[in-house]
Amino acid sequence: MGPHPAVAAIRLAVRRTLTDLAAEAGTTFTAPVREPRQRPAEAPLVAAAVGTTLIGNAARHPSGLPRTPAAPGSPLVLVAVSGGADSMALAVAAAFEAPKIGLRVGAVTVDHGLQPGSADRAAQVAERLRSLGLDPVEAVPVLVGRAGGPEAAARDARYAALDEAAERHGAIAVLLGHTRDDQAETVLLGLARGSGSRSLAGMPAQKGRYRRPLLELDRAATRQACSAQAIPVWDDPHNCDPAYTRSRVRHEVLPVLEKHLGGGVVEALARTARLFRDDADALDQWASLAERDLRTGEGTLDAVKLAELPPAVRRRVLRRAALRAGCPAGDLFARHLETVDLLVTGWRGQGPLHLPGGVEATRRCGTLVFRRQGD
Ligand SMILES: Nc1ncnc2c1ncn2[C@@H]1O[C@H](COP(=O)(O)OP(=O)(O)OP(=O)(O)O)[C@@H](O)[C@H]1O
C-alpha cells in the first residue's frame, strides 16, 4: 500500500522544489529510493485541536524516515516551522525527500514570545523536528516590535530571524508552508486594501531564498497528511483570534463567499493570483524598458514622454524612480504615486512633493527630478 494521497501529493510538491534547488546548487543525484511500505501507525490524528500541547510518540512516525541522511557538507535547505499542520507536513516531506536528492534539511522555529509558554512550545517543536531527522534544528527567540501593527511586526521579526539563520548556516533556501488557502486569503486582503495587480498576485512560489512548495495544495491536505502520519501539530491561537484581520478572512469571510458564490472560491482566488502575477510581471518589464528610455540623468525623467505612457506603466516608472532615490518600498503607497503622477498629467506649477524617506519629487523644465533632501 502506498502513502496516503495527501502525503504523496505533498511529497511530490516538495520533491519538485528540492530537485530544482539541487540542480541550482549543482548537487549530484543519488539513485532514486523506493517508497517504503506504509506503517500501521499512519492512522490517528494525535493532536490537532486548538491549543493542544504536543504529545505523541516520535518512534511511531513518520512513515519512511530517510534511511541515510545526505553527506555532511551537502547543500542545506531549512524549513520554517511554526509547529502548525502546514509547516509540519512540509518539514516531514522535506526530511523524506531531501536525502534522495543529495540535500540536507534542517529547520528553524521562531518563538515570537507573544504567548505564555511560547519558549517551551518552540523547544518542543524543535525536539519533534530533530526526532523526525532534521538537522540542524533551532528554536530562535525574537523580540517583536510594534511597527505596522502586530501581524506585520511579528512577520518582520520572523523573517529577520529566518534570514539570519539561513546566512549563519549557509542554507541554499528556506521553505515556507503557505498553501493555496493562504494565497486566497492574501488576494482577498489585497482586494480589500484597494491594491494594484502586484498585491493581487499574492505570494510568489519563489522569492530570493524563500520557496513555497505547497502553494498549489489545500490546507486540508496538510492536516490529512499530519493525521495519516500521526504527526502532532500545534494550532496557533492567533490563527483563530478575530482580532487579526487574516483570521477573520479565514474563518468568517471565505466561508461566507464559499456559501453564497458556490464552492471553488479558494481555487478561483488562487487562479486570480497567478493571472495577476503574469500581468504584473509584464507591466514591470515594460516599465523597466520605458524607464531606460525616459531617463535623462541621475534621478531625472522626461515628463513629456512620461505623459505618453499608459497609466499602469507610468506609475510603475514613477515608483521605480522614487525607490531609486531612496524611498523605502514599504512606505511608498498608491496615494503617493498618484500625487507624483499629477506632476506629469495635471501640471499647474505645483511645488515639490515630499515622499517617504526624505525624498522630494519636483518638475523643472519638462523634467521630473527625484532627490533625497540634502543630497
Ligand atoms: N513561528 C514560526 N517559526 C517559523 N516559521 C514560521 C512561524 N510562523 C510561520 N512560519 C512560516 O510561515 C508559514 C506561514 O505561516 P502562517 O502563520 O501564515 O500560516 P499557518 O497557516 O499558521 O501555517 P502553519 O500551519 O505552518 O502554522 C508557515 O507555514 C511557516 O513556514
PDB file of C-alpha atoms in Angstrom, residues 76 78-81 106-113 122 136-145 152-171 173-176 209-210:
ATOM      1  CA  LEU A  76      21.413  22.593   3.259  1.00  0.00           C
ATOM      2  CA  LEU A  78      15.984  24.997   6.011  1.00  0.00           C
ATOM      3  CA  VAL A  79      12.253  24.642   6.681  1.00  0.00           C
ATOM      4  CA  ALA A  80      10.485  27.440   8.582  1.00  0.00           C
ATOM      5  CA  VAL A  81       8.235  25.610  11.026  1.00  0.00           C
ATOM      6  CA  GLY A 106      17.183  21.460   8.831  1.00  0.00           C
ATOM      7  CA  ALA A 107      14.552  23.671  10.438  1.00  0.00           C
ATOM      8  CA  VAL A 108      14.040  26.919  12.299  1.00  0.00           C
ATOM      9  CA  THR A 109      11.108  27.601  14.568  1.00  0.00           C
ATOM     10  CA  VAL A 110      10.743  31.205  15.674  1.00  0.00           C
ATOM     11  CA  ASP A 111       9.487  31.991  19.163  1.00  0.00           C
ATOM     12  CA  HIS A 112       7.690  35.335  18.917  1.00  0.00           C
ATOM     13  CA  GLY A 113       7.360  35.421  22.708  1.00  0.00           C
ATOM     14  CA  ALA A 122       9.146  26.239  20.454  1.00  0.00           C
ATOM     15  CA  PRO A 136      20.286  21.329  12.306  1.00  0.00           C
ATOM     16  CA  VAL A 137      17.162  22.451  14.139  1.00  0.00           C
ATOM     17  CA  GLU A 138      16.920  25.732  16.033  1.00  0.00           C
ATOM     18  CA  ALA A 139      14.297  27.445  18.172  1.00  0.00           C
ATOM     19  CA  VAL A 140      15.056  31.146  17.812  1.00  0.00           C
ATOM     20  CA  PRO A 141      13.529  33.710  20.217  1.00  0.00           C
ATOM     21  CA  VAL A 142      12.791  37.135  18.732  1.00  0.00           C
ATOM     22  CA  LEU A 143      11.657  40.497  20.077  1.00  0.00           C
ATOM     23  CA  VAL A 144       8.549  41.644  18.248  1.00  0.00           C
ATOM     24  CA  GLY A 145       8.281  45.416  17.865  1.00  0.00           C
ATOM     25  CA  ALA A 152       3.417  42.962  10.374  1.00  0.00           C
ATOM     26  CA  ALA A 153       5.722  43.343  13.378  1.00  0.00           C
ATOM     27  CA  ALA A 154       5.700  39.574  14.042  1.00  0.00           C
ATOM     28  CA  ARG A 155       6.301  38.875  10.362  1.00  0.00           C
ATOM     29  CA  ASP A 156       9.248  41.296  10.176  1.00  0.00           C
ATOM     30  CA  ALA A 157      10.853  39.778  13.268  1.00  0.00           C
ATOM     31  CA  ARG A 158      10.266  36.256  11.927  1.00  0.00           C
ATOM     32  CA  TYR A 159      11.802  36.902   8.530  1.00  0.00           C
ATOM     33  CA  ALA A 160      14.779  38.679  10.089  1.00  0.00           C
ATOM     34  CA  ALA A 161      15.397  35.575  12.252  1.00  0.00           C
ATOM     35  CA  LEU A 162      14.963  33.221   9.292  1.00  0.00           C
ATOM     36  CA  ASP A 163      17.340  35.299   7.159  1.00  0.00           C
ATOM     37  CA  GLU A 164      19.916  35.367   9.929  1.00  0.00           C
ATOM     38  CA  ALA A 165      19.697  31.583  10.442  1.00  0.00           C
ATOM     39  CA  ALA A 166      19.944  30.937   6.707  1.00  0.00           C
ATOM     40  CA  GLU A 167      23.053  33.131   6.469  1.00  0.00           C
ATOM     41  CA  ARG A 168      24.664  31.574   9.530  1.00  0.00           C
ATOM     42  CA  HIS A 169      24.122  28.011   8.289  1.00  0.00           C
ATOM     43  CA  GLY A 170      24.853  28.827   4.638  1.00  0.00           C
ATOM     44  CA  ALA A 171      21.443  27.407   3.629  1.00  0.00           C
ATOM     45  CA  ALA A 173      16.938  28.082   0.573  1.00  0.00           C
ATOM     46  CA  VAL A 174      14.241  28.405   3.225  1.00  0.00           C
ATOM     47  CA  LEU A 175      10.936  26.586   2.669  1.00  0.00           C
ATOM     48  CA  LEU A 176       7.653  28.091   3.856  1.00  0.00           C
ATOM     49  CA  ARG A 209      15.985  32.411  -0.744  1.00  0.00           C
ATOM     50  CA  TYR A 210      12.322  31.628   0.088  1.00  0.00           C
TER      51      TYR A 210
END
